[in-house]
Coordinates of C-alpha atoms in Angstrom, one line a residue:
M17 CA 2.9 108.0 224.9
P18 CA 0.1 106.6 227.1
V19 CA -3.4 107.5 226.0
W20 CA -4.0 109.3 229.3
D21 CA -1.0 111.5 228.6
T22 CA -2.3 112.3 225.1
G23 CA -5.6 113.4 226.6
N24 CA -3.9 115.6 229.1
R25 CA -1.9 117.3 226.3
W26 CA -5.1 117.9 224.4
Y27 CA -6.5 119.8 227.4
G28 CA -3.3 121.7 228.1
T29 CA -2.6 120.2 231.5
Q30 CA 0.9 119.2 232.5
T31 CA 2.0 115.7 233.2
A32 CA 5.1 114.3 235.0
R33 CA 7.6 112.1 233.2
A34 CA 9.4 109.2 234.7
A35 CA 12.4 107.1 233.6
V36 CA 11.4 103.8 232.0
I37 CA 13.4 100.7 232.8
E38 CA 12.8 97.9 230.3
H39 CA 13.3 94.2 231.1
P40 CA 12.1 92.4 227.9
V41 CA 11.4 88.7 227.9
A42 CA 12.8 87.8 224.4
E43 CA 11.4 84.2 224.5
R44 CA 7.8 85.3 224.8
I45 CA 5.6 87.1 222.3
V46 CA 2.2 88.6 223.1
T47 CA -0.3 89.9 220.6
I48 CA -2.1 93.1 221.6
E49 CA -5.3 94.1 219.8
F50 CA -6.3 97.7 219.7
I51 CA -10.0 98.7 219.8
A52 CA -11.1 102.3 219.8
N53 CA -14.7 103.0 220.9
V54 CA -16.1 106.4 221.7
P55 CA -19.6 107.3 222.9
Q56 CA -22.2 108.0 220.2
S57 CA -22.8 111.4 221.8
G58 CA -19.3 112.7 221.0
D59 CA -18.5 114.4 217.7
W60 CA -14.9 113.0 217.5
E61 CA -13.5 109.8 216.3
F62 CA -10.1 108.1 216.6
A63 CA -8.7 104.8 215.5
P64 CA -5.4 102.8 215.8
K65 CA -3.1 102.9 212.8
V66 CA -2.5 99.2 213.3
S67 CA -5.2 96.8 214.6
E68 CA -2.7 94.5 216.4
L69 CA 0.9 94.5 217.5
Q70 CA 3.1 91.6 218.6
V71 CA 5.3 92.5 221.5
H72 CA 7.8 91.1 224.0
P73 CA 6.6 91.6 227.6
G74 CA 8.7 94.1 229.5
K75 CA 9.7 96.1 226.4
L76 CA 8.3 99.5 225.8
Y77 CA 6.4 100.0 222.5
A78 CA 4.6 102.9 220.9
T79 CA 1.9 102.9 218.3
P80 CA 0.0 105.9 216.9
F81 CA -3.7 106.5 216.9
T82 CA -5.2 108.8 214.3
R83 CA -8.3 110.6 213.5
A84 CA -10.8 108.2 212.0
T85 CA -12.1 108.9 208.5

């Protein structure tokens, strides 16, 4: 679920869904690093459950974020 979609669900707004067509490139691997920064003025925190993920371009992946402790 895209982060923007998660935010919309928190606020109760509706989002449209679209079909996803994947075209993975099996011979390539890309490392994605997740960094979660929020303004100091906010009273909420969140963090990725994994700090990085190796992916094949063109393939759909999902990784959860969680409330930071």
